[in-house]
Coordinates of C-alpha atoms and ligand atoms in Angstrom, one line a residue:
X1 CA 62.7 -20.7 -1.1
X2 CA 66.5 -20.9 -1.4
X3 CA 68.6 -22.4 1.1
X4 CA 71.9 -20.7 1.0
X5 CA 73.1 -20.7 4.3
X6 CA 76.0 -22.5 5.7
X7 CA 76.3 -23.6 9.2
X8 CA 78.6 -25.3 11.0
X9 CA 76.6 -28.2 12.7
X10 CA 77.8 -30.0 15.8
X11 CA 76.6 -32.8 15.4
X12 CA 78.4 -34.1 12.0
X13 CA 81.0 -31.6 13.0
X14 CA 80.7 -30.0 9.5
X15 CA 79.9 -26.6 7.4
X16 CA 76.5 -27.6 6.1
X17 CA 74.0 -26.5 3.6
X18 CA 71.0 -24.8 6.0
X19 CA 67.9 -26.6 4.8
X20 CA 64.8 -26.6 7.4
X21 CA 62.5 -29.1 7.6
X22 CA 59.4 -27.6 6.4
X23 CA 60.0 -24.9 3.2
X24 CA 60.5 -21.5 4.7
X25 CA 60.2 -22.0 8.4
X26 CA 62.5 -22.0 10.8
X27 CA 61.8 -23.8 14.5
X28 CA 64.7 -22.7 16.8
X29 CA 65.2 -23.7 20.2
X30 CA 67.8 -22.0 23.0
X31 CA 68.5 -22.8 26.2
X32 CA 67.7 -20.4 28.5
X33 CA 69.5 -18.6 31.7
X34 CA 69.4 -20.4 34.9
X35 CA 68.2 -17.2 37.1
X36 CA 69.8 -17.7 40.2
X37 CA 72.4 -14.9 39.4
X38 CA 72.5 -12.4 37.0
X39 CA 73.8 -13.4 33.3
X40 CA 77.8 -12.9 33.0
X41 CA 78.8 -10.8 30.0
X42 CA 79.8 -14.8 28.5
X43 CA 76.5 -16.3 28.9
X44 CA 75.6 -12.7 26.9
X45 CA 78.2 -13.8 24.3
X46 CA 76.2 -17.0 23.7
X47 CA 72.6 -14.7 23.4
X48 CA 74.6 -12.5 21.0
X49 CA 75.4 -14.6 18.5
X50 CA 72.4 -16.7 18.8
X51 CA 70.2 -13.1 18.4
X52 CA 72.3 -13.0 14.9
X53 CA 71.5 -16.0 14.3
X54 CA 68.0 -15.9 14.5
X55 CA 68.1 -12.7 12.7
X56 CA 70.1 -13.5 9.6
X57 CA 67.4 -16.3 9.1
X58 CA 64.6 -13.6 9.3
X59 CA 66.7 -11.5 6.9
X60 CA 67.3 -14.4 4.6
X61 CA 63.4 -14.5 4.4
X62 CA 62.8 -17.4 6.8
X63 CA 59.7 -17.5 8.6
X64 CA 61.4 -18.0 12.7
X65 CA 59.6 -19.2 15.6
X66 CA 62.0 -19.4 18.0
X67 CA 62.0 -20.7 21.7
X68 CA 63.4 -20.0 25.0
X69 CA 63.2 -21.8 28.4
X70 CA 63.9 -20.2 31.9
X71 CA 65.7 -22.8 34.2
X72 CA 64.3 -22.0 37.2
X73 CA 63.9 -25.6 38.7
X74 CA 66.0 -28.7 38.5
X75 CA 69.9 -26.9 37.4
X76 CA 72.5 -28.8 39.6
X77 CA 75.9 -26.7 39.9
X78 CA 77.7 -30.2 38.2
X79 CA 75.7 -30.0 35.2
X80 CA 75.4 -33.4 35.7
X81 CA 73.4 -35.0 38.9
X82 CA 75.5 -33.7 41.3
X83 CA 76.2 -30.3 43.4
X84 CA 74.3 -28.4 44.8
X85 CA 70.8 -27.0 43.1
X86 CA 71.3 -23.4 41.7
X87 CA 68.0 -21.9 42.2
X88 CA 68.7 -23.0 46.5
X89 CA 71.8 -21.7 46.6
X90 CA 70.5 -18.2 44.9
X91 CA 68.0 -18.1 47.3
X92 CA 69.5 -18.9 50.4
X93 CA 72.2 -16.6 49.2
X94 CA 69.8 -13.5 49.3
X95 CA 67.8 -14.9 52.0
X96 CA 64.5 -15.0 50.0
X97 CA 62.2 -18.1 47.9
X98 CA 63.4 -19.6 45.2
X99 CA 60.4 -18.0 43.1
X100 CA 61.7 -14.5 44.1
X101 CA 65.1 -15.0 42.9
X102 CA 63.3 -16.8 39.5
X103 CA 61.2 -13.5 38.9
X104 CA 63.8 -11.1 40.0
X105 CA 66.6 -12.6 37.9
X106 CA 64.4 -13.3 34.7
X107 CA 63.7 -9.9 34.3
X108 CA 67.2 -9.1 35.2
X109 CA 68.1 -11.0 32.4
X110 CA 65.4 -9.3 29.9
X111 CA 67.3 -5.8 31.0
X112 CA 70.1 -7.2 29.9
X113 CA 69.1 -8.3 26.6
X114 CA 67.3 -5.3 26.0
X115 CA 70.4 -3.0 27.0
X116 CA 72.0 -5.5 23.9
X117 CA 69.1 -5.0 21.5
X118 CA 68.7 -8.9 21.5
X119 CA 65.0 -9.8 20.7
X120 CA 63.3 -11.5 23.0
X121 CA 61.9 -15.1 21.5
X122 CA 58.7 -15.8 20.4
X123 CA 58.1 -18.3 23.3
X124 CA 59.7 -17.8 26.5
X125 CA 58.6 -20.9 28.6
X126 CA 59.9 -20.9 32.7
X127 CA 60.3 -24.8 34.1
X128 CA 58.0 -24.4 36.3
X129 CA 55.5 -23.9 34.4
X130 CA 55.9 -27.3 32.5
X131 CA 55.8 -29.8 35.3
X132 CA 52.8 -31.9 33.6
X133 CA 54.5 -32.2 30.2
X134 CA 57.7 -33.0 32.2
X135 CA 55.8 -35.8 34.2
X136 CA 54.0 -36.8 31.0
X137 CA 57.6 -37.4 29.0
X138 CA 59.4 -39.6 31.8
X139 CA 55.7 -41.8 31.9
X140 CA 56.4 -42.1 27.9
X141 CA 60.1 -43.0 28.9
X142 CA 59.1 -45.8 31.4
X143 CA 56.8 -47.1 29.5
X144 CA 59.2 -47.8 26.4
X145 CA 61.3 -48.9 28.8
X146 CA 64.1 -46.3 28.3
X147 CA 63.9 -45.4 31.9
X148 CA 63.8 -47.2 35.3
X149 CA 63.0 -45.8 39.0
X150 CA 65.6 -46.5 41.6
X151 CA 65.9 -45.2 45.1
X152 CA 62.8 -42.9 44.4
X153 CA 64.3 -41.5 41.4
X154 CA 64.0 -42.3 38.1
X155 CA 66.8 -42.3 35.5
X156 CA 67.1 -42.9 31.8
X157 CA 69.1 -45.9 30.7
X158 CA 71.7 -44.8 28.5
X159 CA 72.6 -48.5 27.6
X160 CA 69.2 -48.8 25.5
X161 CA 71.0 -46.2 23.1
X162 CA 73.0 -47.5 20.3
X163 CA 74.9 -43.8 20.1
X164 CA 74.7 -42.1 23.8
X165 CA 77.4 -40.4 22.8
X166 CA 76.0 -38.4 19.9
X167 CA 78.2 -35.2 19.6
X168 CA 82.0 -37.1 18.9
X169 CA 85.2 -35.8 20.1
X170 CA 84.5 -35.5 23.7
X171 CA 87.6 -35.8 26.3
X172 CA 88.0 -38.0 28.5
X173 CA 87.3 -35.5 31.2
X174 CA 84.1 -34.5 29.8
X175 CA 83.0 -38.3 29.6
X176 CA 83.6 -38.6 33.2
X177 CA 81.3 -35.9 34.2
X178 CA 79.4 -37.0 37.4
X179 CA 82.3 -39.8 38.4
X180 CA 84.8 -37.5 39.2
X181 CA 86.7 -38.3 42.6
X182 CA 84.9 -35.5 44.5
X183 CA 81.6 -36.5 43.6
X184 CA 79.8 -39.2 45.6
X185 CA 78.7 -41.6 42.7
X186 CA 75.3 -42.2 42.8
X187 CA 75.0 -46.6 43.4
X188 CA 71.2 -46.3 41.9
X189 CA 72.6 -45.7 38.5
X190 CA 72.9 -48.9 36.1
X191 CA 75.5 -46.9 34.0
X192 CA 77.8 -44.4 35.1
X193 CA 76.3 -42.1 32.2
X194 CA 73.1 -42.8 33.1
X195 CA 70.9 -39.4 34.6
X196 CA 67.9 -38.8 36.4
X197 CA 64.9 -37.8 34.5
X198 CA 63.1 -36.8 38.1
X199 CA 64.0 -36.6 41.8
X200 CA 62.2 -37.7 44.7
X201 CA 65.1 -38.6 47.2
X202 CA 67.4 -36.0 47.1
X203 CA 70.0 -35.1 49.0
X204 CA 68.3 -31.3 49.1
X205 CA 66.3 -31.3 52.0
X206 CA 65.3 -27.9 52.1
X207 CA 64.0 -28.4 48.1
X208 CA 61.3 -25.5 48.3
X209 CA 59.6 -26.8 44.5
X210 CA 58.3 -30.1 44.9
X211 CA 55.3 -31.5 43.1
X212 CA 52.6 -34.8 42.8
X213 CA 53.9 -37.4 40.4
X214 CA 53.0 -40.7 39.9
X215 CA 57.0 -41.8 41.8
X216 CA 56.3 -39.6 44.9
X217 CA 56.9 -35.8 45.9
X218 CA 59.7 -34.5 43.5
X219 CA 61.4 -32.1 40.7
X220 CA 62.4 -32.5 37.3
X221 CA 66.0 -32.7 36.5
X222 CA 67.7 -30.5 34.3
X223 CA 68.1 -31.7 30.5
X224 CA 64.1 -33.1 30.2
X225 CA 62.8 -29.4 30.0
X226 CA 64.4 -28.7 27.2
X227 CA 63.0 -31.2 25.2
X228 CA 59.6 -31.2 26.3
X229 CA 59.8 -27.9 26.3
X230 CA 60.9 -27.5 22.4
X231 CA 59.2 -30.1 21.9
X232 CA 55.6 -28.4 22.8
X233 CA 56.0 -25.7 21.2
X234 CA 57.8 -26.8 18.0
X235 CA 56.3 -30.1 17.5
X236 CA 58.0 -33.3 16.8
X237 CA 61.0 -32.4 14.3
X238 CA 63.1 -29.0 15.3
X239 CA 65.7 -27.5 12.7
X240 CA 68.1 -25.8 14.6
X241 CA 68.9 -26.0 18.9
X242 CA 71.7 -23.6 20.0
X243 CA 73.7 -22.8 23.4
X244 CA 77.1 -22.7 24.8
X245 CA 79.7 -25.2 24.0
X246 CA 79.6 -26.1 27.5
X247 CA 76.2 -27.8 27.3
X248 CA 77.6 -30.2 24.6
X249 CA 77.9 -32.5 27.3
X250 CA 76.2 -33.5 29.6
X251 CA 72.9 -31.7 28.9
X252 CA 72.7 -32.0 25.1
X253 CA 73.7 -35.2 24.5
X254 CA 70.9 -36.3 27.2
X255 CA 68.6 -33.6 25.2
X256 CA 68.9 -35.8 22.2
X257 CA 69.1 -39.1 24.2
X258 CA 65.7 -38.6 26.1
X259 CA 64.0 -36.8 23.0
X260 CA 64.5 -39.5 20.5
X261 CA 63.7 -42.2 22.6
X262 CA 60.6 -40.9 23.4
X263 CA 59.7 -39.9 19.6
X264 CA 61.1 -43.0 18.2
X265 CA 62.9 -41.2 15.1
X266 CA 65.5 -38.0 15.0
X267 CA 64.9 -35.0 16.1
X268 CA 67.1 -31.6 15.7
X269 CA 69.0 -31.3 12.7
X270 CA 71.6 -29.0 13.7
X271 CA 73.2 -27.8 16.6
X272 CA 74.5 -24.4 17.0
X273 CA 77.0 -24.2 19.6
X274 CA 79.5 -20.6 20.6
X275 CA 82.4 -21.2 21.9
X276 CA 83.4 -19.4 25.2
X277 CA 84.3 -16.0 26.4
X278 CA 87.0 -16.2 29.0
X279 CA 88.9 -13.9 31.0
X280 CA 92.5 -13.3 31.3
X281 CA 92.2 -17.0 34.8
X282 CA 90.1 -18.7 32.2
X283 CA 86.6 -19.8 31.6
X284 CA 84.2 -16.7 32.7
X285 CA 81.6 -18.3 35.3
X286 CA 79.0 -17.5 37.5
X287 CA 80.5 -19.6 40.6
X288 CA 84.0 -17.4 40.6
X289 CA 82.6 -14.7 42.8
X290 CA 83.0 -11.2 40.9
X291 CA 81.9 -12.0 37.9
X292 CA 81.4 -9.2 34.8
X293 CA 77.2 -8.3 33.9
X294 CA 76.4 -5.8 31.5
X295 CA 75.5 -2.9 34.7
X296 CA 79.3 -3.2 35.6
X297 CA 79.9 -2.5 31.9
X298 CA 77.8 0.3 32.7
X299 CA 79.1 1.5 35.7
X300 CA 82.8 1.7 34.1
X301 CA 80.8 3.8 31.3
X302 CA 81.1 1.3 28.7
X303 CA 78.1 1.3 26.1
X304 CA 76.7 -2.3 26.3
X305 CA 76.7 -1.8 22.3
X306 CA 80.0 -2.1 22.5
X307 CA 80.4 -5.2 24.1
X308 CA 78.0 -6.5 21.2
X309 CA 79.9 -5.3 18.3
X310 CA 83.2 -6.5 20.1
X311 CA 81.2 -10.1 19.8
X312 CA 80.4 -9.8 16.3
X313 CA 84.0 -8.9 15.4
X314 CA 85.3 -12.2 16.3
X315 CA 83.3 -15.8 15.0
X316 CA 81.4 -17.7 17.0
X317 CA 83.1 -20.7 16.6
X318 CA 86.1 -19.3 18.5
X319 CA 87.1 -18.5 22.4
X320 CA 87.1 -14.7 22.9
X321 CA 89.2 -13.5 25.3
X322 CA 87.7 -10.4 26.9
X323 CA 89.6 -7.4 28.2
X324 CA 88.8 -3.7 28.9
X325 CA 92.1 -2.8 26.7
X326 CA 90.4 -4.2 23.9
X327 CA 86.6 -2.6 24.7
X328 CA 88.4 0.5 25.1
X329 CA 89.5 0.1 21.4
X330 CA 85.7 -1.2 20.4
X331 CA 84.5 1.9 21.9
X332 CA 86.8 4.1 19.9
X333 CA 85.6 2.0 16.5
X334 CA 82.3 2.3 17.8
X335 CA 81.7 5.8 18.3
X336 CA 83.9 6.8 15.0
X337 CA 81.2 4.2 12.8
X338 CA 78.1 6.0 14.4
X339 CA 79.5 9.2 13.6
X340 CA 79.8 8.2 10.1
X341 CA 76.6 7.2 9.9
X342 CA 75.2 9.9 11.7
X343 CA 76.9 12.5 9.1
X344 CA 75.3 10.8 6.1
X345 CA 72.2 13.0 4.6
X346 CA 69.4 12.2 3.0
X347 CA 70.5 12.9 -0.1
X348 CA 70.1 11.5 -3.7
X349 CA 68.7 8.5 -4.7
X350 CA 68.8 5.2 -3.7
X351 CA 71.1 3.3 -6.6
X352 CA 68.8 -0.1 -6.9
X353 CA 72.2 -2.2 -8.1
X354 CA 75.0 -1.0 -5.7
X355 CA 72.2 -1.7 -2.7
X356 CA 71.6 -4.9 -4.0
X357 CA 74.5 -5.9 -4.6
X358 CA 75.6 -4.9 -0.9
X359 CA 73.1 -6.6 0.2
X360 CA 73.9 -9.5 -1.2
X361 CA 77.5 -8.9 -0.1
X362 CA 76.0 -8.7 3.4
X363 CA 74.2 -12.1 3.3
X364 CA 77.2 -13.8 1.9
X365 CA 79.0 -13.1 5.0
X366 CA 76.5 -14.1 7.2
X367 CA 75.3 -17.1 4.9
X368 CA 79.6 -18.3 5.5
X369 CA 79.0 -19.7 8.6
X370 CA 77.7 -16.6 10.5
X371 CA 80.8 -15.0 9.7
X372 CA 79.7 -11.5 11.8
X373 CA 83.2 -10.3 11.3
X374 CA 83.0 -10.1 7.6
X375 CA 79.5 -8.6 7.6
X376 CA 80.7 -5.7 9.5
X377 CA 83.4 -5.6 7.1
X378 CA 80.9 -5.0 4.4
X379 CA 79.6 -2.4 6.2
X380 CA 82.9 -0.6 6.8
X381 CA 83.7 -1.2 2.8
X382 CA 79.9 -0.2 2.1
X383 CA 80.0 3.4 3.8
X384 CA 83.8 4.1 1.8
X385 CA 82.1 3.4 -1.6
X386 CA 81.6 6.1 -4.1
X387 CA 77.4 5.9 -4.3
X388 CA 75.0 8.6 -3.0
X389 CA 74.3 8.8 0.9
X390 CA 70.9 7.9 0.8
X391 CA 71.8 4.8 -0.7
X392 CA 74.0 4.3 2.1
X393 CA 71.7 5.2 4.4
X394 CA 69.4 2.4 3.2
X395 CA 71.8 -0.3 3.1
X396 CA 72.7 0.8 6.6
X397 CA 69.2 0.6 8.0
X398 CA 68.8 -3.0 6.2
X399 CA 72.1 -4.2 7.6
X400 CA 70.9 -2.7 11.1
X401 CA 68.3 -5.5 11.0
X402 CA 70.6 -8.3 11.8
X403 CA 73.9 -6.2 13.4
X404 CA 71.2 -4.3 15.4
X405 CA 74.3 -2.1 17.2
X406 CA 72.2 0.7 17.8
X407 CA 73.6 2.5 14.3
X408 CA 70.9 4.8 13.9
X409 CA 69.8 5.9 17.8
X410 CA 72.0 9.3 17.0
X411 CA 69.7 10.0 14.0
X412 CA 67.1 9.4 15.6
X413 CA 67.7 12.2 18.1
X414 CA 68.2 14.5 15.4
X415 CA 65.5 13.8 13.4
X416 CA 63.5 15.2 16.8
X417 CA 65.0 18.7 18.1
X418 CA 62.6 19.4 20.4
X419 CA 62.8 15.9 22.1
X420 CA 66.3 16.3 22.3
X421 CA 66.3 20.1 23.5
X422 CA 64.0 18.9 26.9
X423 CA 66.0 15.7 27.2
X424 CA 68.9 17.5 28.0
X425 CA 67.9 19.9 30.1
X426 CA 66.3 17.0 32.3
X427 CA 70.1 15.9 31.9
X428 CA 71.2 18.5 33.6
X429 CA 68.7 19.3 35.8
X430 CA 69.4 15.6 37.4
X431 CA 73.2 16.3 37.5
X432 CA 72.6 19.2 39.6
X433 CA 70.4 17.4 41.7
X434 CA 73.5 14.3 41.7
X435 CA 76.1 17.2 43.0
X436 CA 73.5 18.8 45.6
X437 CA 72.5 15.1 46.9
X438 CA 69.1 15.1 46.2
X439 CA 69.4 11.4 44.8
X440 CA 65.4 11.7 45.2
X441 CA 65.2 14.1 42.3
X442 CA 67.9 12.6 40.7
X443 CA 65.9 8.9 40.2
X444 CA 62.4 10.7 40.0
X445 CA 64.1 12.5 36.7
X446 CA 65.3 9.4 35.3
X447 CA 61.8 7.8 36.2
X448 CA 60.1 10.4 34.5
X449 CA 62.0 10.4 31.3
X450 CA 61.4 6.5 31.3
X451 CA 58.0 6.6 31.0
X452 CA 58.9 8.9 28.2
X453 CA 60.6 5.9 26.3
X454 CA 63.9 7.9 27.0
X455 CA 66.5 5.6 28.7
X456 CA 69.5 7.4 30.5
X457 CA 72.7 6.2 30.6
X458 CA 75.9 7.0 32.8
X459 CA 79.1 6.9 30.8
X460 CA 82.9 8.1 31.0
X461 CA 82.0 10.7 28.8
X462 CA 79.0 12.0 30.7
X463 CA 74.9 11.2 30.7
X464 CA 74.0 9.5 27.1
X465 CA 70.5 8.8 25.9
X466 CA 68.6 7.0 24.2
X467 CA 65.1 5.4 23.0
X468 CA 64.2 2.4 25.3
Ligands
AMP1 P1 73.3 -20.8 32.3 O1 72.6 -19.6 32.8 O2 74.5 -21.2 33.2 O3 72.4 -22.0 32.1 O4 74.0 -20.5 30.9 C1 73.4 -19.8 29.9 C2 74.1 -20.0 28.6 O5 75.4 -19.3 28.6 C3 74.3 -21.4 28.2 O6 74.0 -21.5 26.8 C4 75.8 -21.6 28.4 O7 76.3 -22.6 27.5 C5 76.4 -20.2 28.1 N1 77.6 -19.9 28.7 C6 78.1 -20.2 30.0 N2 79.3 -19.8 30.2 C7 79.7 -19.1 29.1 C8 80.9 -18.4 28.7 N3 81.9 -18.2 29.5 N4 80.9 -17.9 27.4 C9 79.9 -18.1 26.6 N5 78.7 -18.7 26.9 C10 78.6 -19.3 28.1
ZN2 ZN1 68.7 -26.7 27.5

């Protein structure tokens, strides 16, 4: 098939002509949450645009198999080797096992993602669940003598690399991740860059995870689950590997390092990196204390919808600056575009050269280097032309596919009256049980309606709903 995407690739630090390995397919690998918290409405940002991603290929006619891991093992607060282990803190945080806090907070993150119509990837693979092809990786490692044990541990050798440093125009600061003054340098390291593959001393007494390797009682570190992990499931040679810039460095760079060393020849083509969403103090992050999730969207009565077509309106490539001035705004856009769409009939017929056209339109934004912005754009443009509604409607629905911001969910409740008639007297049945506090009732009517498919939602401008 054509290959007429362009994509800004990390690695060469150039717009590049897409062109996957095999004809047609697509393997796509994305780091996953570590679930020792819920995700903050940044790490969303990343999922976002990633979700576009992934979808603009399917729409292009790509055959995706994407895949996901769930850190639930190994994530030390330093990114590098040092801090403290996430998944511990969580749990001693909430006073419950580090495989409680994994469940809880993986399906906490699914809500989430579902509440942002982002599909959920093919694979979805948790650490934990990987230990033997972890174990099996470092043995390769070790045995090709890209890895040494030292102090129980073993590391990988970054002086057996010709390029360590893959991804080029790294600060200073970022090279001297793990050597900062604070941080107790680890003296069983040959080089300072050098990280461990798996722990068995550890300054983490109370580790809960350990299991039987060939050095001892132990854990995998971070960075060598994602590449066994991709590498199970999308074999030997993967086309595109996406996350936040942060994971540049240290944890891609050791991605490629431990990958290629033990496959002896390249292995991901292009890396697809979004840039940050920060707050007014900076960098948003998990460790800051409050920290904004999609519920406390929610419980301001903000759509979550919103916060995904605010994402789209700005490139990837770029830092967002969030503010609720500016969702405020979104929302306004928001609600004014579903109207539109909502007040379009179906009438006429579909004009087969404007909706091609458009849709070509379409995929030439998205084919620019994901450029979201413009593809709502031509959207906006689409919905002001002079061409009959249906054939709006259709290009709509198509453009739906990748934007997925919920443009239709009004329509749908119209094109069911009946639905919609008992749905809202359930509505207000549970508002009058909210005002007599009977919360009881209140949650057994939401219940109810859920295992209708019907998901309520609390907003400033009263109960909305919706099809889960
Ligand atoms: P974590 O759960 O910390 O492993 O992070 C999950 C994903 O969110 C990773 O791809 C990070 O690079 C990304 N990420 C972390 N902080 C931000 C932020 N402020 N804005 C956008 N993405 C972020
Ligand atoms: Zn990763």
């Amino acid at each position: 098939m054509e290959n007429r995407m362009e994509i800004y690739n990390s690695l060469t630090k150039k717009v590049e002509r897409f062109v996957p390995n095999e004809d047609g397919k697509v393997g796509m690998y994305t780091c996953g949450p570590t679930v020792y918290h819920f995700a903050h409405i940044g790490n969303l940002r990343s999922y976002i645009m990633e979700d576009i991603l992934e979808k603009t290929l399917r729409y292009l006619g790509y055959d995706v198999k994407r895949v996901m891991n769930i850190t639930d093992v190994g994530h030390l607060s330093g990114d590098s080797d040092d801090g403290e282990d996430k998944m511990l803190a969580g749990a001693r945080r909430e006073h419950k096992t580090v495989m409680e806090i994994a469940a809880f907070y993986t399906e906490a993150f699914f809500e989430d993602c579902r509440k942002l119509y982002i599909k959920r990837p093919d694979v979805v693979e948790p650490a934990t669940g990987c230990i033997k092809e972890f174990i099996h990786m470092v043995q390769v490692l070790l045995e090709k003598g890209y890895a040494y044990e030292m102090g129980g541990n073993v590391y990988f050798d970054t002086a057996k690399l010709e390029n360590y440093h893959v991804f080029s125009g790294q600060t200073e600061e970022e090279l001297l991740v793990g050597v900062r003054d604070d941080v107790e340098e680890d003296t069983n390291k040959k080089n300072k860059s050098d990280f461990v593959l798996w722990f068995t001393k550890s300054k983490f007494d109370a580790q809960e995870l350990k299991w039987e390797s060939p050095w001892g009682m132990g854990y995998p570190g971070w960075h060598i689950e994602c590449s066994s992990i991709s590498i199970k499931h999308l074999g030997e040679y993967m086309d595109i590997h996406c996350g936040g810039v942060d994971n540049i460095f240290p944890h891609h760079t050791n991605e490629i390092a431990q990958s290629e060393a033990y496959l002896g020849h390249k292995w991901c083509n292009y890396w697809f990196h979004v840039h940050h969403l920060n707050d007014k103090t900076g960098k948003m992050s998990k460790s800051k204390g409050e920290f904004l999730t999609v519920s406390l969207l929610e419980e301001k009565g903000y759509n979550p919808l919103v916060y995904r077509l605010f994402c789209l309106q700005s490139h990837y490539r770029k830092p967002l600056t969030f503010s609720y001035e500016a969702l405020d705004n979104m929302t306004a856009a928001y609600n004014k575009l579903v109207k539109r769409i909502a007040d379009l009939k179906e009438e006429g017929e579909v004009e087969q050269d404007k909706y091609a056209a458009y849709k070509e339109r379409f995929a030439d934004a998205l084919c620019d280097d994901l450029n979201s912005a413009m593809a709502i754009t031509v959207l906006y443009d689409m919905l002001k032309e002079d061409m009959t509604d249906k054939t709006k409607l259709a290009l709509a629905q198509s453009f739906e596919e990748v934007l997925s911001l919920g443009l239709f969910d009004s329509k749908e409740k119209e094109a069911d009256p009946e639905l919609e008639r008992y749905v809202l007297e359930r509505i207000e049945e549970r508002k009058a049980a909210k005002k007599a506090k009977d919360f009881a009732t209140a949650d057994a009517i939401r219940a109810e309606l859920l295992s209708k498919g019907i998901v309520l939602e609390d907003t400033r401008e009263g109960v909305k709903w919706k099809k889960a």
